[in-house]
PDB file of C-alpha atoms and ligand atoms in Angstrom:
ATOM      1  CA  MET A1201      80.007  64.481 192.366  1.00  0.00           C
ATOM      2  CA  ASN A1202      79.076  68.484 191.354  1.00  0.00           C
ATOM      3  CA  ARG A1203      80.985  70.893 191.878  1.00  0.00           C
ATOM      4  CA  THR A1204      80.126  74.289 191.166  1.00  0.00           C
ATOM      5  CA  LEU A1205      81.782  77.105 190.946  1.00  0.00           C
ATOM      6  CA  ILE A1206      81.230  80.170 193.051  1.00  0.00           C
ATOM      7  CA  THR A1207      82.176  84.634 193.835  1.00  0.00           C
ATOM      8  CA  THR A1208      82.974  85.111 197.683  1.00  0.00           C
ATOM      9  CA  ASN A1209      82.876  88.101 198.978  1.00  0.00           C
ATOM     10  CA  ASP A1210      86.273  89.626 198.262  1.00  0.00           C
ATOM     11  CA  GLY A1211      84.866  88.869 194.577  1.00  0.00           C
ATOM     12  CA  SER A1212      87.746  86.245 194.138  1.00  0.00           C
ATOM     13  CA  HIS A1213      86.390  82.507 193.227  1.00  0.00           C
ATOM     14  CA  SER A1214      85.435  79.024 195.006  1.00  0.00           C
ATOM     15  CA  ILE A1215      84.050  76.172 194.721  1.00  0.00           C
ATOM     16  CA  ARG A1216      81.372  74.320 196.197  1.00  0.00           C
ATOM     17  CA  ILE A1217      81.143  70.560 196.155  1.00  0.00           C
ATOM     18  CA  ASP A1218      77.142  69.724 196.459  1.00  0.00           C
ATOM     19  CA  ALA A1219      76.873  66.621 198.191  1.00  0.00           C
ATOM     20  CA  MET A1220      79.029  67.463 200.766  1.00  0.00           C
ATOM     21  CA  ASP A1221      77.661  71.509 201.444  1.00  0.00           C
ATOM     22  CA  GLU A1222      81.034  72.490 201.215  1.00  0.00           C
ATOM     23  CA  THR A1223      83.740  74.644 200.129  1.00  0.00           C
ATOM     24  CA  TYR A1224      87.216  75.270 199.070  1.00  0.00           C
ATOM     25  CA  HIS A1225      87.695  78.211 201.163  1.00  0.00           C
ATOM     26  CA  SER A1226      85.639  80.883 203.083  1.00  0.00           C
ATOM     27  CA  ILE A1227      82.699  82.225 201.565  1.00  0.00           C
ATOM     28  CA  HIS A1228      84.002  85.497 203.521  1.00  0.00           C
ATOM     29  CA  GLY A1229      86.903  85.708 200.795  1.00  0.00           C
ATOM     30  CA  ALA A1230      89.392  82.720 199.423  1.00  0.00           C
ATOM     31  CA  LEU A1231      91.837  84.953 198.341  1.00  0.00           C
ATOM     32  CA  GLN A1232      92.053  86.683 201.643  1.00  0.00           C
ATOM     33  CA  GLU A1233      91.142  83.372 204.038  1.00  0.00           C
ATOM     34  CA  ALA A1234      94.639  81.755 202.229  1.00  0.00           C
ATOM     35  CA  LYS A1235      96.629  85.677 202.653  1.00  0.00           C
ATOM     36  CA  HIS A1236      95.952  85.430 206.613  1.00  0.00           C
ATOM     37  CA  VAL A1237      96.078  81.540 207.471  1.00  0.00           C
ATOM     38  CA  PHE A1238      99.143  79.541 204.742  1.00  0.00           C
ATOM     39  CA  LEU A1239     100.976  83.635 203.886  1.00  0.00           C
ATOM     40  CA  LYS A1240     100.847  85.342 207.170  1.00  0.00           C
ATOM     41  CA  GLU A1241     100.641  82.949 210.003  1.00  0.00           C
ATOM     42  CA  GLY A1242     102.318  80.631 208.373  1.00  0.00           C
ATOM     43  CA  PHE A1243     105.141  80.944 205.553  1.00  0.00           C
ATOM     44  CA  TYR A1244     105.866  85.508 206.676  1.00  0.00           C
ATOM     45  CA  GLN A1245     106.716  82.817 210.386  1.00  0.00           C
ATOM     46  CA  SER A1246     109.797  83.166 208.726  1.00  0.00           C
ATOM     47  CA  GLU A1247     112.280  84.692 206.504  1.00  0.00           C
ATOM     48  CA  ASP A1248     114.926  82.182 205.213  1.00  0.00           C
ATOM     49  CA  ALA A1249     113.767  79.293 202.124  1.00  0.00           C
ATOM     50  CA  VAL A1250     111.520  76.283 203.371  1.00  0.00           C
ATOM     51  CA  ALA A1251     109.974  73.113 201.820  1.00  0.00           C
ATOM     52  CA  ILE A1252     105.888  73.646 202.586  1.00  0.00           C
ATOM     53  CA  LEU A1253     104.407  70.443 202.254  1.00  0.00           C
ATOM     54  CA  GLU A1254     100.747  71.188 201.581  1.00  0.00           C
ATOM     55  CA  ILE A1255      97.922  68.316 202.683  1.00  0.00           C
ATOM     56  CA  GLY A1256      94.672  69.358 199.435  1.00  0.00           C
ATOM     57  CA  PHE A1257      96.061  71.669 196.356  1.00  0.00           C
ATOM     58  CA  GLY A1258      92.765  72.134 195.175  1.00  0.00           C
ATOM     59  CA  THR A1259      92.634  75.956 193.296  1.00  0.00           C
ATOM     60  CA  GLY A1260      96.414  75.536 193.192  1.00  0.00           C
ATOM     61  CA  LEU A1261      95.626  79.169 195.765  1.00  0.00           C
ATOM     62  CA  ASN A1262      98.172  78.745 198.034  1.00  0.00           C
ATOM     63  CA  ALA A1263     100.629  77.129 195.925  1.00  0.00           C
ATOM     64  CA  PHE A1264     100.419  80.348 193.860  1.00  0.00           C
ATOM     65  CA  LEU A1265     100.447  82.631 196.056  1.00  0.00           C
ATOM     66  CA  THR A1266     104.029  81.316 198.286  1.00  0.00           C
ATOM     67  CA  MET A1267     105.327  81.126 194.300  1.00  0.00           C
ATOM     68  CA  LEU A1268     104.352  85.530 193.649  1.00  0.00           C
ATOM     69  CA  GLU A1269     105.678  86.342 197.347  1.00  0.00           C
ATOM     70  CA  ALA A1270     108.839  83.680 197.270  1.00  0.00           C
ATOM     71  CA  HIS A1271     109.506  85.979 194.273  1.00  0.00           C
ATOM     72  CA  LYS A1272     108.655  88.811 195.910  1.00  0.00           C
ATOM     73  CA  CYS A1273     110.893  88.326 198.977  1.00  0.00           C
ATOM     74  CA  ALA A1274     113.578  85.904 196.770  1.00  0.00           C
ATOM     75  CA  ARG A1275     113.133  83.057 198.838  1.00  0.00           C
ATOM     76  CA  GLN A1276     113.998  80.084 197.970  1.00  0.00           C
ATOM     77  CA  VAL A1277     110.973  77.806 198.188  1.00  0.00           C
ATOM     78  CA  GLU A1278     110.435  73.924 197.486  1.00  0.00           C
ATOM     79  CA  TYR A1279     106.506  72.854 197.770  1.00  0.00           C
ATOM     80  CA  VAL A1280     104.670  69.332 198.062  1.00  0.00           C
ATOM     81  CA  ALA A1281     100.703  69.667 197.849  1.00  0.00           C
ATOM     82  CA  VAL A1282      98.666  66.694 198.229  1.00  0.00           C
ATOM     83  CA  GLU A1283      95.514  66.243 195.853  1.00  0.00           C
ATOM     84  CA  LYS A1284      93.375  62.714 196.117  1.00  0.00           C
ATOM     85  CA  TYR A1285      90.989  64.521 193.825  1.00  0.00           C
ATOM     86  CA  PRO A1286      93.019  66.671 191.224  1.00  0.00           C
ATOM     87  CA  VAL A1287      90.261  69.903 190.315  1.00  0.00           C
ATOM     88  CA  ALA A1288      89.244  69.530 185.883  1.00  0.00           C
ATOM     89  CA  GLU A1289      91.112  71.115 184.259  1.00  0.00           C
ATOM     90  CA  GLU A1290      87.806  73.228 182.397  1.00  0.00           C
ATOM     91  CA  MET A1291      86.871  74.546 186.994  1.00  0.00           C
ATOM     92  CA  LEU A1292      91.241  75.716 186.901  1.00  0.00           C
ATOM     93  CA  ARG A1293      90.230  77.344 183.662  1.00  0.00           C
ATOM     94  CA  VAL A1294      87.143  80.398 184.587  1.00  0.00           C
ATOM     95  CA  LEU A1295      88.756  80.824 188.197  1.00  0.00           C
ATOM     96  CA  ASN A1296      89.820  84.827 188.428  1.00  0.00           C
ATOM     97  CA  TYR A1297      93.717  83.678 191.054  1.00  0.00           C
ATOM     98  CA  GLY A1298      95.509  84.404 187.829  1.00  0.00           C
ATOM     99  CA  THR A1299      93.586  88.111 186.897  1.00  0.00           C
ATOM    100  CA  LEU A1300      93.319  89.311 190.220  1.00  0.00           C
ATOM    101  CA  LEU A1301      96.752  88.822 190.611  1.00  0.00           C
ATOM    102  CA  HIS A1302      97.550  89.771 187.257  1.00  0.00           C
ATOM    103  CA  GLU A1303      99.928  87.212 187.117  1.00  0.00           C
ATOM    104  CA  ALA A1304      97.319  85.140 185.128  1.00  0.00           C
ATOM    105  CA  GLU A1305     100.241  82.727 183.167  1.00  0.00           C
ATOM    106  CA  TRP A1306     101.928  81.090 186.195  1.00  0.00           C
ATOM    107  CA  PHE A1307      98.851  80.128 187.584  1.00  0.00           C
ATOM    108  CA  ASP A1308      98.623  78.345 184.474  1.00  0.00           C
ATOM    109  CA  GLU A1309     101.702  76.901 185.083  1.00  0.00           C
ATOM    110  CA  LEU A1310     101.278  75.915 188.352  1.00  0.00           C
ATOM    111  CA  HIS A1311      97.955  73.444 187.141  1.00  0.00           C
ATOM    112  CA  VAL A1312      99.232  72.287 183.584  1.00  0.00           C
ATOM    113  CA  ILE A1313     103.096  70.882 184.873  1.00  0.00           C
ATOM    114  CA  ASN A1314     103.189  67.459 185.770  1.00  0.00           C
ATOM    115  CA  TRP A1315     102.675  64.705 188.949  1.00  0.00           C
ATOM    116  CA  GLU A1316     104.388  63.557 190.600  1.00  0.00           C
ATOM    117  CA  MET A1317     107.126  64.649 189.561  1.00  0.00           C
ATOM    118  CA  ARG A1318     109.555  67.854 190.877  1.00  0.00           C
ATOM    119  CA  VAL A1319     109.179  70.501 188.746  1.00  0.00           C
ATOM    120  CA  PRO A1320     111.046  74.097 189.342  1.00  0.00           C
ATOM    121  CA  LEU A1321     109.058  77.256 187.552  1.00  0.00           C
ATOM    122  CA  SER A1322     111.460  80.413 188.394  1.00  0.00           C
ATOM    123  CA  ASP A1323     114.687  80.061 190.691  1.00  0.00           C
ATOM    124  CA  TYR A1324     112.836  80.810 193.368  1.00  0.00           C
ATOM    125  CA  PHE A1325     109.951  78.367 193.329  1.00  0.00           C
ATOM    126  CA  ALA A1326     110.311  73.962 192.175  1.00  0.00           C
ATOM    127  CA  LEU A1327     106.490  72.629 192.927  1.00  0.00           C
ATOM    128  CA  THR A1328     105.811  68.820 193.824  1.00  0.00           C
ATOM    129  CA  LYS A1329     102.045  67.839 192.715  1.00  0.00           C
ATOM    130  CA  LEU A1330     101.425  63.617 194.148  1.00  0.00           C
ATOM    131  CA  GLN A1331      98.057  63.510 193.730  1.00  0.00           C
ATOM    132  CA  LYS A1332      97.657  60.378 196.015  1.00  0.00           C
ATOM    133  CA  ASP A1333      95.539  60.198 199.158  1.00  0.00           C
ATOM    134  CA  ILE A1334      97.320  61.402 202.162  1.00  0.00           C
ATOM    135  CA  ALA A1335      96.437  58.333 204.419  1.00  0.00           C
ATOM    136  CA  ASP A1336      98.763  56.483 201.752  1.00  0.00           C
ATOM    137  CA  ILE A1337     101.749  58.702 202.557  1.00  0.00           C
ATOM    138  CA  ASP A1338     104.176  58.706 205.073  1.00  0.00           C
ATOM    139  CA  PHE A1339     106.558  61.352 205.148  1.00  0.00           C
ATOM    140  CA  GLU A1340     110.289  62.193 206.108  1.00  0.00           C
ATOM    141  CA  PRO A1341     110.916  65.252 208.606  1.00  0.00           C
ATOM    142  CA  ARG A1342     111.698  67.237 205.929  1.00  0.00           C
ATOM    143  CA  PHE A1343     109.281  69.974 205.510  1.00  0.00           C
ATOM    144  CA  HIS A1344     109.348  73.611 208.005  1.00  0.00           C
ATOM    145  CA  VAL A1345     105.984  74.423 207.496  1.00  0.00           C
ATOM    146  CA  ILE A1346     102.748  72.032 206.128  1.00  0.00           C
ATOM    147  CA  TYR A1347      99.729  74.136 204.961  1.00  0.00           C
ATOM    148  CA  PHE A1348      96.659  72.437 206.626  1.00  0.00           C
ATOM    149  CA  ASP A1349      94.371  72.635 204.121  1.00  0.00           C
ATOM    150  CA  ALA A1350      91.228  69.935 204.662  1.00  0.00           C
ATOM    151  CA  PHE A1351      87.191  70.109 203.714  1.00  0.00           C
ATOM    152  CA  ALA A1352      86.267  71.203 207.535  1.00  0.00           C
ATOM    153  CA  PRO A1353      85.971  68.291 210.828  1.00  0.00           C
ATOM    154  CA  ASP A1354      82.668  67.669 209.982  1.00  0.00           C
ATOM    155  CA  LYS A1355      82.717  67.121 206.878  1.00  0.00           C
ATOM    156  CA  GLN A1356      85.666  65.164 206.008  1.00  0.00           C
ATOM    157  CA  PRO A1357      86.706  63.429 210.028  1.00  0.00           C
ATOM    158  CA  GLU A1358      89.290  60.681 208.212  1.00  0.00           C
ATOM    159  CA  MET A1359      91.221  64.330 206.899  1.00  0.00           C
ATOM    160  CA  TRP A1360      91.543  64.875 211.054  1.00  0.00           C
ATOM    161  CA  THR A1361      91.760  62.220 213.345  1.00  0.00           C
ATOM    162  CA  PRO A1362      94.991  61.832 215.475  1.00  0.00           C
ATOM    163  CA  ASP A1363      96.521  59.539 212.779  1.00  0.00           C
ATOM    164  CA  VAL A1364      96.991  62.065 210.667  1.00  0.00           C
ATOM    165  CA  PHE A1365      97.988  64.826 212.609  1.00  0.00           C
ATOM    166  CA  GLU A1366     100.848  62.372 214.185  1.00  0.00           C
ATOM    167  CA  LYS A1367     102.327  61.904 210.457  1.00  0.00           C
ATOM    168  CA  MET A1368     101.844  65.398 210.412  1.00  0.00           C
ATOM    169  CA  TYR A1369     104.183  65.860 212.860  1.00  0.00           C
ATOM    170  CA  LYS A1370     106.288  63.229 211.316  1.00  0.00           C
ATOM    171  CA  ALA A1371     106.783  64.787 208.270  1.00  0.00           C
ATOM    172  CA  LEU A1372     107.760  69.050 209.812  1.00  0.00           C
ATOM    173  CA  LEU A1373     111.709  69.894 211.229  1.00  0.00           C
ATOM    174  CA  PRO A1374     111.941  70.606 214.663  1.00  0.00           C
ATOM    175  CA  GLY A1375     110.545  74.296 215.116  1.00  0.00           C
ATOM    176  CA  GLY A1376     108.504  73.286 211.810  1.00  0.00           C
ATOM    177  CA  ILE A1377     104.542  74.512 212.076  1.00  0.00           C
ATOM    178  CA  LEU A1378     101.624  73.334 211.370  1.00  0.00           C
ATOM    179  CA  VAL A1379      98.804  76.250 210.227  1.00  0.00           C
ATOM    180  CA  THR A1380      95.072  75.444 209.607  1.00  0.00           C
ATOM    181  CA  TYR A1381      92.080  77.269 208.934  1.00  0.00           C
ATOM    182  CA  CYS A1382      89.683  75.612 212.206  1.00  0.00           C
ATOM    183  CA  ALA A1383      89.839  75.980 215.371  1.00  0.00           C
ATOM    184  CA  LYS A1384      88.068  73.671 216.582  1.00  0.00           C
ATOM    185  CA  GLY A1385      88.935  72.122 220.900  1.00  0.00           C
ATOM    186  CA  GLN A1386      88.864  67.956 219.607  1.00  0.00           C
ATOM    187  CA  VAL A1387      91.650  69.220 216.751  1.00  0.00           C
ATOM    188  CA  LYS A1388      93.737  70.839 219.093  1.00  0.00           C
ATOM    189  CA  ARG A1389      93.432  68.134 221.584  1.00  0.00           C
ATOM    190  CA  ASP A1390      94.231  65.914 219.034  1.00  0.00           C
ATOM    191  CA  LEU A1391      97.572  67.912 217.388  1.00  0.00           C
ATOM    192  CA  LYS A1392      98.303  67.976 221.178  1.00  0.00           C
ATOM    193  CA  ALA A1393      98.661  64.868 221.229  1.00  0.00           C
ATOM    194  CA  ALA A1394     100.281  63.785 218.854  1.00  0.00           C
ATOM    195  CA  GLY A1395     103.383  66.306 219.945  1.00  0.00           C
ATOM    196  CA  PHE A1396     102.680  69.631 218.812  1.00  0.00           C
ATOM    197  CA  ILE A1397     102.360  73.253 220.858  1.00  0.00           C
ATOM    198  CA  VAL A1398      99.204  74.028 219.885  1.00  0.00           C
ATOM    199  CA  GLU A1399      98.311  78.193 219.785  1.00  0.00           C
ATOM    200  CA  SER A1400      95.052  80.142 219.063  1.00  0.00           C
ATOM    201  CA  VAL A1401      96.101  82.723 216.678  1.00  0.00           C
ATOM    202  CA  PRO A1402      93.222  85.376 215.274  1.00  0.00           C
ATOM    203  CA  GLY A1403      91.894  83.672 212.089  1.00  0.00           C
ATOM    204  CA  PRO A1404      90.773  85.872 208.557  1.00  0.00           C
ATOM    205  CA  PRO A1405      87.673  87.978 208.306  1.00  0.00           C
ATOM    206  CA  GLY A1406      85.019  85.929 209.764  1.00  0.00           C
ATOM    207  CA  LYS A1407      87.243  83.744 211.642  1.00  0.00           C
ATOM    208  CA  ARG A1408      87.840  84.733 214.822  1.00  0.00           C
ATOM    209  CA  GLU A1409      90.721  82.271 215.606  1.00  0.00           C
ATOM    210  CA  MET A1410      92.522  79.209 214.399  1.00  0.00           C
ATOM    211  CA  ILE A1411      95.397  77.253 214.993  1.00  0.00           C
ATOM    212  CA  ARG A1412      98.769  77.847 214.595  1.00  0.00           C
ATOM    213  CA  ALA A1413     100.901  74.059 215.946  1.00  0.00           C
ATOM    214  CA  ARG A1414     105.188  73.801 216.432  1.00  0.00           C
ATOM    215  CA  LYS A1415     106.458  71.495 216.626  1.00  0.00           C
ATOM    216  CA  ASP A1416     109.393  71.558 219.426  1.00  0.00           C
TER     217      ASP A1416
HETATM  218  C1  SAM B1684      89.206  72.371 201.428  1.00  0.00           C
HETATM  219  S1  SAM B1684      90.549  72.351 199.405  1.00  0.00           S
HETATM  220  C2  SAM B1684      91.219  72.601 199.237  1.00  0.00           C
HETATM  221  C3  SAM B1684      91.842  73.757 199.188  1.00  0.00           C
HETATM  222  C4  SAM B1684      93.041  73.643 198.352  1.00  0.00           C
HETATM  223  N1  SAM B1684      94.499  74.134 199.107  1.00  0.00           N
HETATM  224  C5  SAM B1684      92.554  75.108 197.129  1.00  0.00           C
HETATM  225  O1  SAM B1684      93.198  76.354 198.077  1.00  0.00           O
HETATM  226  O2  SAM B1684      92.111  75.523 196.932  1.00  0.00           O
HETATM  227  C6  SAM B1684      90.331  69.991 200.238  1.00  0.00           C
HETATM  228  C7  SAM B1684      91.319  69.580 199.274  1.00  0.00           C
HETATM  229  O3  SAM B1684      92.398  69.173 200.378  1.00  0.00           O
HETATM  230  C8  SAM B1684      91.188  67.170 198.997  1.00  0.00           C
HETATM  231  N2  SAM B1684      91.348  66.090 199.274  1.00  0.00           N
HETATM  232  C9  SAM B1684      90.135  65.308 200.262  1.00  0.00           C
HETATM  233  N3  SAM B1684      90.646  64.606 201.015  1.00  0.00           N
HETATM  234  C10 SAM B1684      91.908  63.944 200.477  1.00  0.00           C
HETATM  235  C11 SAM B1684      92.581  62.421 201.441  1.00  0.00           C
HETATM  236  N4  SAM B1684      92.477  62.080 201.327  1.00  0.00           N
HETATM  237  N5  SAM B1684      94.280  63.002 200.232  1.00  0.00           N
HETATM  238  C12 SAM B1684      94.238  63.906 199.826  1.00  0.00           C
HETATM  239  N6  SAM B1684      93.699  65.528 199.328  1.00  0.00           N
HETATM  240  C13 SAM B1684      92.687  64.982 199.828  1.00  0.00           C
HETATM  241  C14 SAM B1684      89.624  67.456 198.373  1.00  0.00           C
HETATM  242  O4  SAM B1684      90.001  67.007 197.046  1.00  0.00           O
HETATM  243  C15 SAM B1684      90.319  68.950 198.284  1.00  0.00           C
HETATM  244  O5  SAM B1684      90.857  69.586 196.800  1.00  0.00           O
END
């Protein structure tokens, strides 16, 4: 699949897949979207140590931001990221997240570590990258937060099925939350059917709403 580097409106990069007519992030700003959807509405919903599951590691932007924030507020983070189609090294090397956030070495580290093993990257942040199809994994209930960052439902509907949401529900601890940039009515209904309490919260610039769903 042909992946092209693009620059979004806040100056941060993203990737476009021409064949799918889809981008990895909002064209209004990859960095500001990630900060809003996953950090503000996900990571910062509590102040404790946290286990995070990310669906769709992609460029590693969400993991990178989370690692930086974990240090800023001295919070222990256990981060598990699932990715079926890792981004090629040549593409990762040109992404500007490390330089924009003045932590280029840390960004590179996320990508050089091996897949399928837990790697403590610092005193606060341990990362496990799984190169797998989400359809082939079942999780124990051990996560506080899920960053659900799949391609849009109309581009990759198999990621947004009731089966996947039931899997996500099982992966969460009681009180745990799933956040996604998506705000579609059908997604809300399917999350409710899987057992979630679903909330619409304000979205990042360019998007009125997003979803935060909680396991009771
Ligand atoms: C919207 S992009 C993710 C963006 C990513 N969080 C980032 O910040 O770069 C969706 C990601 O889901 C991955 N993906 C697609 N199908 C998948 C599957 N069946 N299982 C796991 N990951 C999948 C894609 O390869 C892509 O990296």
